[in-house]
Each structure stands twice: as structure tokens, then as C-alpha cells.
Tab-separated table of C-alpha atoms in Angstrom:
chain	number	residue	atom	x	y	z
A	1	MET	CA	-0.103	0.017	0.061
A	2	PHE	CA	1.106	3.516	-0.682
A	3	PHE	CA	0.441	6.906	0.914
A	4	ILE	CA	0.111	10.305	0.018
A	5	GLU	CA	0.345	13.202	2.560
A	6	THR	CA	-0.719	16.605	1.699
A	7	ILE	CA	0.935	19.428	3.404
A	8	GLU	CA	-0.765	22.828	3.048
A	9	LEU	CA	0.811	26.338	2.819
A	10	LYS	CA	-2.343	28.311	3.353
A	11	GLY	CA	-0.758	31.716	3.243
A	12	LEU	CA	0.730	31.119	0.064
A	13	GLY	CA	-2.136	29.011	-1.545
A	14	ASN	CA	0.042	26.129	-2.241
A	15	ARG	CA	0.504	22.644	-1.390
A	16	HIS	CA	3.485	19.891	-1.204
A	17	TYR	CA	3.494	16.414	-0.886
A	18	LEU	CA	5.117	13.365	0.690
A	19	ALA	CA	4.403	10.002	-1.035
A	20	GLY	CA	5.718	6.703	-0.359
A	21	GLY	CA	5.540	3.028	0.622
A	22	ARG	CA	6.614	0.983	3.631
A	23	SER	CA	10.079	2.164	3.970
A	24	ALA	CA	10.868	4.993	1.461
A	25	ALA	CA	9.191	8.239	0.292
A	26	VAL	CA	9.462	11.156	-2.161
A	27	ALA	CA	8.852	14.826	-1.429
A	28	VAL	CA	7.378	16.879	-4.011
A	29	ASP	CA	7.852	20.740	-4.107
A	30	PRO	CA	8.899	21.204	-0.691
A	31	PRO	CA	8.959	24.845	0.680
A	32	ARG	CA	11.898	26.472	2.535
A	33	ASP	CA	10.897	25.333	6.044
A	34	ILE	CA	11.616	21.718	5.547
A	35	ASP	CA	10.784	20.526	9.307
A	36	GLN	CA	7.226	19.748	8.487
A	37	VAL	CA	8.070	17.126	5.849
A	38	LEU	CA	10.688	15.757	7.808
A	39	ALA	CA	8.198	15.427	10.588
A	40	ALA	CA	5.886	13.655	8.347
A	41	ALA	CA	8.355	11.264	7.243
A	42	ALA	CA	9.183	10.465	10.834
A	43	ARG	CA	5.531	9.823	11.555
A	44	ARG	CA	5.379	7.468	8.801
A	45	GLY	CA	8.619	5.799	9.749
A	46	VAL	CA	9.902	6.317	6.073
A	47	ARG	CA	13.267	7.547	4.721
A	48	ILE	CA	12.966	10.422	2.022
A	49	THR	CA	14.931	8.948	-0.845
A	50	HIS	CA	13.993	11.439	-3.449
A	51	VAL	CA	13.194	15.064	-3.654
A	52	VAL	CA	11.598	16.363	-6.829
A	53	GLU	CA	10.821	19.554	-8.356
A	54	THR	CA	8.099	20.225	-10.950
A	55	HIS	CA	9.668	23.563	-12.047
A	56	LEU	CA	11.696	26.361	-10.703
A	57	HIS	CA	9.090	28.280	-8.554
A	58	ASN	CA	8.047	31.967	-8.780
A	59	ASP	CA	6.152	32.188	-5.819
A	60	TYR	CA	8.187	30.896	-3.039
A	61	VAL	CA	11.557	29.826	-2.164
A	62	SER	CA	12.179	26.001	-2.585
A	63	GLY	CA	13.476	23.765	0.317
A	64	GLY	CA	14.474	21.108	-2.087
A	65	LEU	CA	17.987	21.522	-2.123
A	66	GLU	CA	18.310	21.688	1.720
A	67	LEU	CA	16.008	18.711	2.138
A	68	ALA	CA	18.111	16.558	-0.250
A	69	ARG	CA	21.387	17.613	1.663
A	70	VAL	CA	19.750	16.921	5.024
A	71	THR	CA	18.481	13.586	4.095
A	72	GLY	CA	20.756	12.489	1.500
A	73	ALA	CA	18.138	12.039	-0.937
A	74	ALA	CA	18.627	12.332	-4.707
A	75	TYR	CA	17.410	15.885	-5.806
A	76	LEU	CA	15.459	15.779	-9.140
A	77	VAL	CA	15.049	18.839	-11.179
A	78	PRO	CA	13.752	19.125	-14.763
A	79	GLU	CA	16.783	19.134	-17.067
A	80	GLY	CA	15.752	22.289	-18.927
A	81	ALA	CA	15.976	24.205	-15.646
A	82	ARG	CA	19.244	26.267	-15.429
A	83	VAL	CA	20.544	25.819	-11.958
A	84	ALA	CA	24.005	26.548	-10.259
A	85	PHE	CA	24.025	23.478	-8.019
A	86	ARG	CA	24.376	19.575	-8.574
A	87	ARG	CA	21.123	17.706	-9.075
A	88	VAL	CA	19.784	14.789	-10.935
A	89	PRO	CA	18.403	16.159	-14.166
A	90	VAL	CA	14.905	14.664	-15.166
A	91	ALA	CA	13.882	14.030	-18.747
A	92	ASP	CA	10.406	13.176	-20.124
A	93	GLY	CA	9.816	9.496	-19.618
A	94	ASP	CA	12.282	9.039	-16.791
A	95	ALA	CA	11.271	6.364	-14.298
A	96	ILE	CA	12.143	6.739	-10.508
A	97	ARG	CA	11.822	3.829	-8.135
A	98	VAL	CA	10.513	4.937	-4.865
A	99	ASP	CA	9.820	1.813	-3.035
A	100	ALA	CA	8.724	-1.748	-3.690
A	101	GLY	CA	6.099	-1.606	-6.356
A	102	LEU	CA	5.878	2.169	-6.141
A	103	GLY	CA	7.636	4.521	-8.628
A	104	LEU	CA	7.419	7.826	-10.497
A	105	ARG	CA	7.282	8.644	-14.161
A	106	ALA	CA	8.265	12.034	-15.381
A	107	VAL	CA	6.057	13.720	-17.986
A	108	ALA	CA	7.261	16.914	-19.657
A	109	THR	CA	4.444	19.464	-19.271
A	110	PRO	CA	5.712	22.819	-20.544
A	111	GLY	CA	3.263	25.826	-20.046
A	112	HIS	CA	3.725	27.231	-16.709
A	113	THR	CA	7.395	27.269	-17.311
A	114	PRO	CA	9.159	25.981	-20.363
A	115	HIS	CA	10.958	23.024	-18.450
A	116	HIS	CA	7.819	22.073	-16.325
A	117	THR	CA	7.451	18.478	-15.454
A	118	ALA	CA	4.621	16.463	-13.779
A	119	TYR	CA	5.292	13.225	-11.982
A	120	VAL	CA	2.892	10.403	-12.357
A	121	LEU	CA	2.885	7.953	-9.328
A	122	HIS	CA	2.517	4.259	-10.195
A	123	GLU	CA	1.657	1.453	-7.827
A	124	ASP	CA	2.599	-1.948	-9.473
A	125	GLY	CA	2.749	-0.299	-12.736
A	126	ALA	CA	-0.695	1.275	-12.696
A	127	PRO	CA	-0.902	5.070	-12.472
A	128	VAL	CA	-2.677	6.088	-9.479
A	129	ALA	CA	-2.047	10.027	-9.136
A	130	ALA	CA	-0.248	12.796	-10.813
A	131	PHE	CA	1.822	15.651	-9.060
A	132	THR	CA	0.948	18.215	-11.637
A	133	GLY	CA	2.777	21.233	-10.033
A	134	GLY	CA	1.689	24.240	-11.930
A	135	SER	CA	0.233	22.462	-15.014
A	136	LEU	CA	-3.105	20.871	-14.307
A	137	LEU	CA	-4.752	22.588	-11.346
A	138	ILE	CA	-8.225	21.954	-10.032
A	139	GLY	CA	-10.484	23.562	-12.393
A	140	ALA	CA	-7.716	25.709	-13.750
A	141	VAL	CA	-4.124	25.853	-15.069
A	142	GLY	CA	-0.858	27.712	-14.037
A	143	ARG	CA	-0.499	31.078	-15.432
A	144	PRO	CA	2.126	31.111	-18.538
A	145	ASP	CA	3.366	34.838	-18.137
A	146	LEU	CA	5.802	34.579	-15.101
A	147	VAL	CA	8.797	33.675	-17.131
A	148	GLU	CA	9.298	36.217	-20.029
A	149	PRO	CA	6.593	38.193	-21.684
A	150	ARG	CA	7.596	37.268	-25.274
A	151	LEU	CA	7.044	33.651	-24.284
A	152	THR	CA	3.622	34.003	-22.672
A	153	GLU	CA	1.478	33.167	-25.754
A	154	GLY	CA	3.632	30.197	-26.707
A	155	LEU	CA	3.502	28.830	-23.130
A	156	ALA	CA	-0.360	29.349	-23.124
A	157	ARG	CA	-0.486	27.044	-26.203
A	158	ALA	CA	1.899	24.564	-24.551
A	159	GLN	CA	-0.205	24.602	-21.418
A	160	HIS	CA	-3.241	23.534	-23.478
A	161	ALA	CA	-1.411	20.695	-25.069
A	162	SER	CA	0.297	19.557	-21.794
A	163	VAL	CA	-2.905	19.305	-19.922
A	164	ARG	CA	-4.520	17.252	-22.670
A	165	ARG	CA	-1.400	15.001	-22.795
A	166	LEU	CA	-1.821	14.175	-18.949
A	167	VAL	CA	-5.489	13.443	-19.595
A	168	ASP	CA	-4.889	11.355	-22.459
A	169	GLU	CA	-2.211	9.255	-20.631
A	170	LEU	CA	-4.057	8.889	-17.340
A	171	PRO	CA	-7.060	6.887	-16.165
A	172	ASP	CA	-10.156	9.026	-14.886
A	173	GLU	CA	-9.827	7.809	-11.364
A	174	ALA	CA	-6.294	9.105	-11.081
A	175	SER	CA	-5.870	11.801	-8.451
A	176	VAL	CA	-4.719	15.344	-9.650
A	177	LEU	CA	-2.405	16.763	-7.012
A	178	PRO	CA	-1.128	20.069	-7.858
A	179	THR	CA	1.135	22.649	-6.183
A	180	HIS	CA	-0.589	25.636	-6.984
A	181	GLY	CA	-4.233	26.828	-7.232
A	182	PHE	CA	-5.425	27.110	-3.654
A	183	GLY	CA	-5.065	31.018	-3.548
A	184	SER	CA	-1.655	31.178	-5.180
A	185	PHE	CA	-1.123	33.937	-7.746
A	186	CYS	CA	0.479	31.243	-9.962
A	187	SER	CA	-2.848	30.059	-10.702
A	188	SER	CA	-4.596	31.557	-13.727
A	189	ALA	CA	-7.922	31.361	-11.923
A	190	GLN	CA	-9.268	30.762	-8.352
A	191	THR	CA	-9.874	27.007	-8.306
A	192	GLY	CA	-12.886	25.230	-7.177
A	193	GLY	CA	-12.831	22.452	-4.870
A	194	ASP	CA	-10.355	20.818	-2.603
A	195	ALA	CA	-9.662	17.624	-4.434
A	196	SER	CA	-9.870	16.305	-8.145
A	197	THR	CA	-9.421	13.693	-10.665
A	198	ILE	CA	-8.575	13.265	-14.236
A	199	GLY	CA	-12.144	12.364	-15.039
A	200	ARG	CA	-13.570	15.450	-13.066
A	201	GLU	CA	-11.108	17.683	-14.842
A	202	LYS	CA	-12.430	16.568	-18.108
A	203	THR	CA	-15.829	18.202	-17.493
A	204	VAL	CA	-14.762	21.454	-15.790
A	205	ASN	CA	-11.162	22.411	-16.740
A	206	PRO	CA	-11.148	25.301	-19.363
A	207	ALA	CA	-8.096	23.532	-21.036
A	208	LEU	CA	-10.105	20.423	-21.574
A	209	THR	CA	-13.468	21.944	-22.592
A	210	ALA	CA	-12.262	24.615	-24.963
A	211	ASP	CA	-10.222	24.407	-28.235
A	212	VAL	CA	-6.773	25.749	-27.990
A	213	GLU	CA	-7.641	29.174	-29.634
A	214	SER	CA	-10.655	29.965	-27.361
A	215	PHE	CA	-8.450	28.684	-24.406
A	216	VAL	CA	-5.529	30.879	-24.899
A	217	ALA	CA	-7.608	33.959	-25.756
A	218	ARG	CA	-9.459	33.537	-22.405
A	219	LEU	CA	-6.285	32.699	-20.377
A	220	LEU	CA	-4.279	35.760	-21.687
A	221	ALA	CA	-7.396	38.036	-21.297
A	222	GLU	CA	-8.042	36.948	-17.502
A	223	LEU	CA	-4.426	37.167	-16.243
A	224	ASP	CA	-4.230	39.142	-13.030
A	225	ASP	CA	-1.454	41.165	-11.413
A	226	THR	CA	1.685	39.449	-10.195
A	227	PRO	CA	3.193	40.052	-6.798
A	228	ALA	CA	6.297	42.180	-7.170
A	229	TYR	CA	8.465	39.636	-5.138
A	230	TYR	CA	8.068	36.956	-7.867
A	231	VAL	CA	10.920	38.287	-9.861
A	232	HIS	CA	13.275	37.477	-7.025
A	233	MET	CA	12.140	33.821	-6.438
A	234	ALA	CA	13.206	32.043	-9.538
A	235	PRO	CA	16.873	33.334	-9.420
A	236	VAL	CA	17.109	32.454	-5.672
A	237	ASN	CA	15.934	28.919	-6.560
A	238	ALA	CA	18.284	28.585	-9.510
A	239	ALA	CA	21.231	29.775	-7.493
A	240	GLY	CA	20.400	27.275	-4.724
A	241	PRO	CA	18.647	28.660	-1.515
A	242	ALA	CA	20.605	28.940	1.744
A	243	PRO	CA	19.231	27.065	4.726
A	244	VAL	CA	16.724	28.971	6.902
A	245	ASP	CA	17.334	30.427	10.266
A	246	LEU	CA	14.197	30.489	12.280
A	247	THR	CA	15.712	31.471	15.651
A	248	PRO	CA	14.120	34.373	17.274
A	249	PRO	CA	15.239	37.754	16.144
A	250	GLY	CA	16.699	40.338	18.273
A	251	VAL	CA	14.292	42.058	20.632
A	252	ALA	CA	13.546	45.699	19.999
A	253	ASP	CA	12.652	48.098	22.872
A	254	ALA	CA	10.342	51.176	22.417
A	255	ASP	CA	13.215	53.329	21.709
A	256	GLU	CA	14.666	51.067	18.937
A	257	ILE	CA	11.292	50.830	17.488
A	258	ALA	CA	11.167	54.658	17.398
A	259	ASP	CA	14.544	54.726	15.828
A	260	ARG	CA	13.788	52.275	13.226
A	261	LEU	CA	10.785	54.354	12.067
A	262	ALA	CA	12.676	57.503	12.036
A	263	ALA	CA	15.162	55.793	9.810
A	264	GLY	CA	12.434	54.982	7.339
A	265	GLU	CA	12.411	51.221	7.928
A	266	TRP	CA	9.359	49.304	8.007
A	267	VAL	CA	7.795	48.222	11.210
A	268	VAL	CA	4.921	45.792	10.753
A	269	ASP	CA	2.241	45.173	13.397
A	270	LEU	CA	0.838	41.581	12.945
A	271	ARG	CA	-2.257	41.948	15.095
A	272	ASN	CA	-5.570	41.692	13.585
A	273	ARG	CA	-6.934	44.702	11.922
A	274	VAL	CA	-9.596	45.546	14.722
A	275	ALA	CA	-6.988	45.651	17.358
A	276	PHE	CA	-4.671	47.644	15.103
A	277	ALA	CA	-7.289	50.226	14.335
A	278	GLU	CA	-8.199	50.779	17.957
A	279	GLY	CA	-4.643	51.700	18.914
A	280	HIS	CA	-1.126	51.367	17.335
A	281	VAL	CA	2.317	52.947	17.484
A	282	ALA	CA	2.122	55.883	14.946
A	283	GLY	CA	3.948	55.126	11.685
A	284	THR	CA	3.699	51.300	11.888
A	285	TYR	CA	1.957	49.260	9.182
A	286	ASN	CA	-0.590	46.607	9.756
A	287	VAL	CA	-0.487	43.186	7.855
A	288	GLU	CA	-2.504	40.645	9.800
A	289	ALA	CA	-0.423	37.427	10.755
A	290	ASP	CA	-3.481	35.441	9.998
A	291	GLY	CA	-4.120	36.779	6.477
A	292	LYS	CA	-1.951	36.324	3.465
A	293	LEU	CA	0.859	37.784	5.436
A	294	ALA	CA	3.925	36.543	3.176
A	295	THR	CA	2.062	37.494	-0.041
A	296	TYR	CA	1.052	41.005	0.780
A	297	LEU	CA	4.115	42.119	2.816
A	298	ALA	CA	6.570	40.755	0.280
A	299	TRP	CA	4.519	42.408	-2.530
A	300	LEU	CA	4.447	45.775	-0.606
A	301	ILE	CA	7.824	46.319	0.980
A	302	PRO	CA	10.575	47.658	-1.073
A	303	TRP	CA	12.893	44.575	-1.672
A	304	GLY	CA	15.562	44.449	0.914
A	305	ARG	CA	14.264	47.017	3.157
A	306	PRO	CA	14.696	46.051	6.845
A	307	VAL	CA	11.526	44.999	8.566
A	308	THR	CA	10.747	44.851	12.202
A	309	LEU	CA	7.755	42.616	13.425
A	310	LEU	CA	5.465	43.371	16.221
A	311	ALA	CA	3.368	40.562	17.644
A	312	GLU	CA	0.938	39.621	20.233
A	313	SER	CA	3.006	36.612	21.315
A	314	PRO	CA	6.080	34.642	20.681
A	315	GLU	CA	3.911	31.994	18.766
A	316	GLN	CA	2.492	34.742	16.441
A	317	LEU	CA	6.065	35.964	15.838
A	318	ALA	CA	7.496	32.461	15.030
A	319	ALA	CA	4.513	31.718	12.713
A	320	ALA	CA	5.023	35.010	10.862
A	321	GLN	CA	8.892	34.383	10.698
A	322	ARG	CA	8.264	31.047	9.149
A	323	GLU	CA	5.711	32.486	6.510
A	324	LEU	CA	8.343	35.073	5.550
A	325	VAL	CA	11.231	32.891	5.125
A	326	ARG	CA	9.355	30.916	2.460
A	327	VAL	CA	9.325	34.218	0.269
A	328	GLY	CA	12.929	35.054	0.906
A	329	ILE	CA	12.358	37.546	3.734
A	330	ASP	CA	14.862	35.494	5.834
A	331	ARG	CA	15.483	37.531	9.102
A	332	PRO	CA	13.543	40.341	10.625
A	333	ALA	CA	15.857	43.191	11.624
A	334	ALA	CA	14.210	43.127	15.143
A	335	ALA	CA	10.991	42.207	16.789
A	336	ALA	CA	8.878	42.754	19.840
A	337	THR	CA	6.002	41.022	21.509
A	338	GLY	CA	3.354	42.337	23.702
A	339	THR	CA	1.134	45.442	23.318
A	340	PRO	CA	1.216	48.809	21.581
A	341	ARG	CA	1.587	50.561	24.819
A	342	GLU	CA	4.794	48.806	25.640
A	343	TRP	CA	5.964	49.570	22.035
A	344	ALA	CA	5.445	53.448	22.028
A	345	ALA	CA	8.446	55.324	23.234
A	346	GLY	CA	8.343	57.769	26.040
A	347	GLY	CA	4.710	57.104	26.644
A	348	ALA	CA	3.703	58.626	23.220
A	349	PRO	CA	-0.122	58.524	22.428
A	350	LEU	CA	-1.195	55.756	20.339
A	351	ALA	CA	-2.655	56.407	16.948
A	352	SER	CA	-6.050	55.006	15.718
A	353	PHE	CA	-8.610	55.265	13.064
A	354	PRO	CA	-12.240	54.307	12.855
A	355	ARG	CA	-13.707	51.316	10.978
A	356	ALA	CA	-17.003	51.216	9.075
A	357	THR	CA	-19.346	49.304	6.856
A	358	PHE	CA	-20.667	50.185	3.386
A	359	ARG	CA	-23.985	50.959	5.004
A	360	ASP	CA	-22.103	53.448	7.178
A	361	LEU	CA	-20.774	55.043	4.005
A	362	ALA	CA	-24.212	55.152	2.303
A	363	GLY	CA	-25.504	56.883	5.435
A	364	ARG	CA	-22.599	59.458	5.518
A	365	GLY	CA	-22.853	60.075	1.810
A	366	THR	CA	-19.823	60.071	-0.572
A	367	ASP	CA	-20.014	63.953	-0.951
A	368	GLY	CA	-16.884	65.622	0.679
A	369	VAL	CA	-15.078	62.372	1.099
A	370	VAL	CA	-12.494	60.398	-0.862
A	371	VAL	CA	-13.684	56.831	-1.515
A	372	LEU	CA	-10.373	54.786	-2.300
A	373	ASP	CA	-10.806	51.433	-3.872
A	374	VAL	CA	-7.531	49.179	-3.501
A	375	ARG	CA	-8.759	46.164	-5.313
A	376	ARG	CA	-6.772	44.928	-8.190
A	377	ASP	CA	-7.600	45.984	-11.927
A	378	ALA	CA	-9.617	42.792	-12.695
A	379	GLU	CA	-11.867	43.183	-9.550
A	380	ARG	CA	-12.402	46.804	-10.316
A	381	ALA	CA	-13.406	46.121	-13.889
A	382	ALA	CA	-16.227	43.724	-12.640
A	383	GLY	CA	-17.898	46.689	-10.882
A	384	HIS	CA	-16.913	49.633	-8.630
A	385	LEU	CA	-18.299	52.434	-6.623
A	386	ALA	CA	-19.236	55.529	-8.559
A	387	ASP	CA	-16.712	58.432	-8.250
A	388	SER	CA	-14.366	56.344	-6.341
A	389	VAL	CA	-10.538	56.631	-6.779
A	390	HIS	CA	-8.709	53.439	-7.721
A	391	ILE	CA	-5.218	52.501	-6.532
A	392	PRO	CA	-4.503	48.861	-6.201
A	393	LEU	CA	-2.971	48.131	-2.612
A	394	HIS	CA	0.227	46.787	-4.206
A	395	GLU	CA	0.681	50.381	-5.921
A	396	LEU	CA	-0.423	52.542	-3.157
A	397	HIS	CA	2.813	52.844	-1.038
A	398	GLY	CA	4.466	54.564	-4.259
A	399	ARG	CA	1.282	56.521	-5.076
A	400	LEU	CA	0.291	58.103	-1.751
A	401	ALA	CA	0.663	61.421	-3.208
A	402	GLU	CA	-2.091	60.606	-5.839
A	403	VAL	CA	-4.718	60.253	-3.113
A	404	PRO	CA	-6.932	63.421	-3.198
A	405	ALA	CA	-7.087	65.663	-0.020
A	406	GLY	CA	-9.802	64.792	2.389
A	407	THR	CA	-11.033	62.057	4.671
A	408	VAL	CA	-10.251	58.622	2.830
A	409	TRP	CA	-12.768	55.844	3.135
A	410	VAL	CA	-10.764	52.930	1.884
A	411	HIS	CA	-12.282	49.481	0.811
A	412	CYS	CA	-11.348	46.341	-0.830
A	413	ALA	CA	-13.288	42.981	-1.321
A	414	SER	CA	-13.440	41.728	2.184
A	415	GLY	CA	-11.818	44.380	4.431
A	416	LEU	CA	-8.205	42.773	4.787
A	417	ARG	CA	-6.569	44.746	2.135
A	418	ALA	CA	-8.472	47.932	3.194
A	419	ALA	CA	-6.873	47.562	6.635
A	420	VAL	CA	-3.423	47.352	5.166
A	421	ALA	CA	-4.126	50.317	2.960
A	422	ALA	CA	-5.565	52.225	5.837
A	423	SER	CA	-2.443	51.708	7.789
A	424	LEU	CA	-0.228	52.970	5.211
A	425	LEU	CA	-2.277	56.185	4.732
A	426	ASP	CA	-2.540	56.732	8.641
A	427	ALA	CA	1.307	56.264	8.729
A	428	ALA	CA	1.396	58.864	5.993
A	429	GLY	CA	-0.472	61.511	8.085
A	430	ARG	CA	-4.002	61.078	6.410
A	431	THR	CA	-7.295	60.867	7.991
A	432	VAL	CA	-8.768	57.620	7.080
A	433	VAL	CA	-11.743	55.406	7.678
A	434	ALA	CA	-11.285	51.541	6.982
A	435	VAL	CA	-14.310	49.903	5.563
A	436	ASP	CA	-14.265	46.570	7.092
A	437	ASP	CA	-16.927	44.948	4.931
A	438	THR	CA	-17.517	42.628	1.934
A	439	PHE	CA	-17.982	44.383	-1.492
A	440	ASP	CA	-21.273	42.689	-1.876
A	441	ALA	CA	-22.486	44.609	0.901
A	442	ALA	CA	-22.020	47.811	-1.142
A	443	ILE	CA	-24.799	46.661	-3.322
A	444	ALA	CA	-27.157	45.853	-0.589
A	445	ALA	CA	-26.292	49.385	0.901
A	446	ASP	CA	-27.667	50.963	-2.561
A	447	LEU	CA	-24.408	52.794	-3.039
A	448	PRO	CA	-24.145	53.832	-6.725
A	449	LEU	CA	-22.264	51.340	-8.691
A	450	VAL	CA	-20.590	51.290	-12.139
A	451	THR	CA	-20.914	47.977	-13.712
A	452	PRO	CA	-19.636	46.653	-16.997
């Protein structure tokens, strides 16, 4: 009997896997912090003999090289991927023995990247599952535009062909086990469902229900914004990531926090947005630890800028540090745990701003206020508040001067990004109201909308 253990990275919207038999196992697309997959192998009583990558990742730093070093496993990387470290190059059709009666077969599936490779898991020669990386996702495919703009259309066509090849070669009951697609920006669309099979994908996946021209046109038209930090991930993965250091950072007292703020460094409060709005150290930013911390902080911060983390507890700090190393923010410059009163130098008063709903905005009226929409372009195009200003969250820090004068009511689709944006505006000295509400509520509040 074989097993497949799924390990989720909810903050990044990804999964990685450990699959094996009675004594040996293979790790697929592991993240930077490898202790979770090592613990899974220990629980199973198996040795990790192989580590495989489906592609050079654009959305996180891989732990594959370090996992292979620690375990002595063979490190398998698609042969077309240019890397600076020793590895076992994998070509289309290569077979890998994992355990007695259990093996992998490499299937070239270009599209998400030119060298992308899927791995089909065989038990006693029969295909039972496919680790599809960024190729065939649940109800979607991996986006083809992350490598080079000139390659995008060609990769989109290759993605259509690759997905169909997998379907042609695998039985309907085979499980589809992608790396991306659970909120990751590497997915071309938000996926539906938590699990899938080849048979299900035949009925729902656009790559399998549309001809190539229709598929490519739709795929390219629906591509969303790309997190800025993505440009740093593939080069790091190609060079060979260094091991992580998850030891606690140095403790910053109130005076050091003030000095770092004065120096223009980023000081990020990890508490939930309600607590932050009620009271925080002036000049600090708020990115909730329980939200998509790694995605949004890495997207917003000027790359390489020192960051100090403020957390409610050592546990919250440790979890945030773990998320951040996955996207290459290796060591916080400093950190503090406790309350904002403890973090404010010299007993300085805490800053705060109000929260509201769309119904509150409707009752207030939009005359005389600035309504700022920080959703992405594609979300805005589907419908927006009349006379609102639009600056996507990931552009706001560099475009604060474009926000018109007046009290700013800032909203997104759920309240999470609005809270981040409100903290940026508050730190810049603007009077702000954070709309902590779902955008659907704007319709129920009878606010004037512009729709396609």
C-alpha cells in the first residue's frame, strides 16, 4: 500500500506532498522550511530517498536543495531548468523507483514554465495519481506569463497541449495533485474544490473543454497582477537557496522601534485589523499574521528593506517568521511582542482610526469624502463604486501622493486589504476610515455602482 500526505501552505495558497510506501518516500515541491515534511516522514517511519521539483518556482523559495542535503536524497530537477547546483536532471519519460512496487514517471508538461515536469505515481505499474505542479490545477491551469513576456502566448498554447497529454495518458480515477491553485497567484484563476481527478477535470477544466484558440484567448485576457516579489524567487531557486534560520530575532525596545521608524524602516504590526485600528504605534503598518502575510508584505515592501515585526505573542511572531522565509524575507531586523503601549517610546499617545461598513458610507454619503478602492484591476473592472478613486493596494505605497485631499474611506473586497491600505495612509498622516466589509454589502447598501 502507498500513502500520499498533503501539506498545505495556506498563506501562499500552495501544497506540497510526501508520497511513499513501507520504507521510502519522495517529497514533491517542498518549501523553504523543511521541518514539516521531515516530521511527516518520521511519523510514517519512512526515509526520504528522493526530492523532486516540478519547476523552478516563482512564488516561493524552495527547500528542495536543503532537504536533499539533510536526508541524503537524490534531488531531481527538470533538465531544462538552469541551476547552479548539482542535481539529477529529469527528462520526459524517466522512471524513478521510490519503494517496492511504487515509482514515478516524469512527464514533460511545459506551459507554466518551459521546463515544467509532472510526475505520475505508479503502484505496481498502474498510474494512481499525478503531481501536476503548475500544469493541471483543480479547475484551472498555472499561469504562463511569469517567465518572460515574449514567451507568454507560446507557453499558453503549450499549457493547453500539456494538460491534454496528461488526460490522454491517465485513467479517469487518477488523483490530480497540484502545487498551486489554492489561492496562489501562480494559478490562472481561483480554483474550485479541494480535490479532483482526471475524470472530473475533463468536465470542468477550461483547457479540456475549449479548443486551443478559445482557451488561449480567455487565459491571456484573464491574467491578473503578479506579486512584485516573484521576480526574486526563480533566481534564488536557480542559485540554490541557503538554509533557513528560524531562531528568534533580536528584541527591540520602544526606543529602538522609534529609531527604526525614524530611519524609514518598515515596522509591521501583525495583530488583527480590529486591534490595530483601535490603537497602534504611529507610523507602523498593519499586515495581519492570520491573513496572507507573506504574499502582501513581500509584495508591498521595497525589496531588501529592513523589517521589524510587532506581535501579540512569541507564537504569533514565530509563525510569521516562518511564513516570511518562504518568500525570501529571511531575518527580521528586530521584533517585539506584547502590546502597543509597550512599543510606544516615551509614553507617546497611540494612533488610531475608525472602521466602518458600506452601510455607514451610504448613510454618510460620498460627498466631501474620498472613496479609495484598493482592489486589483480585474476586480475593479467587474464593478465599482461611482466616483471612487482606484489605486491597487500593491501600488499604494508608491502613489500616496495621488490620493486626493480629504478624509479617505478605503475599501477592498473583504476588509483585509483595506486595513493594510488604511495603515499605510494613517502612517502618512492622512485621515482615514477603513471599510471592514465585503464588497457585496455595497450593493445591499444601495451605493451607486458602475458595472460593465
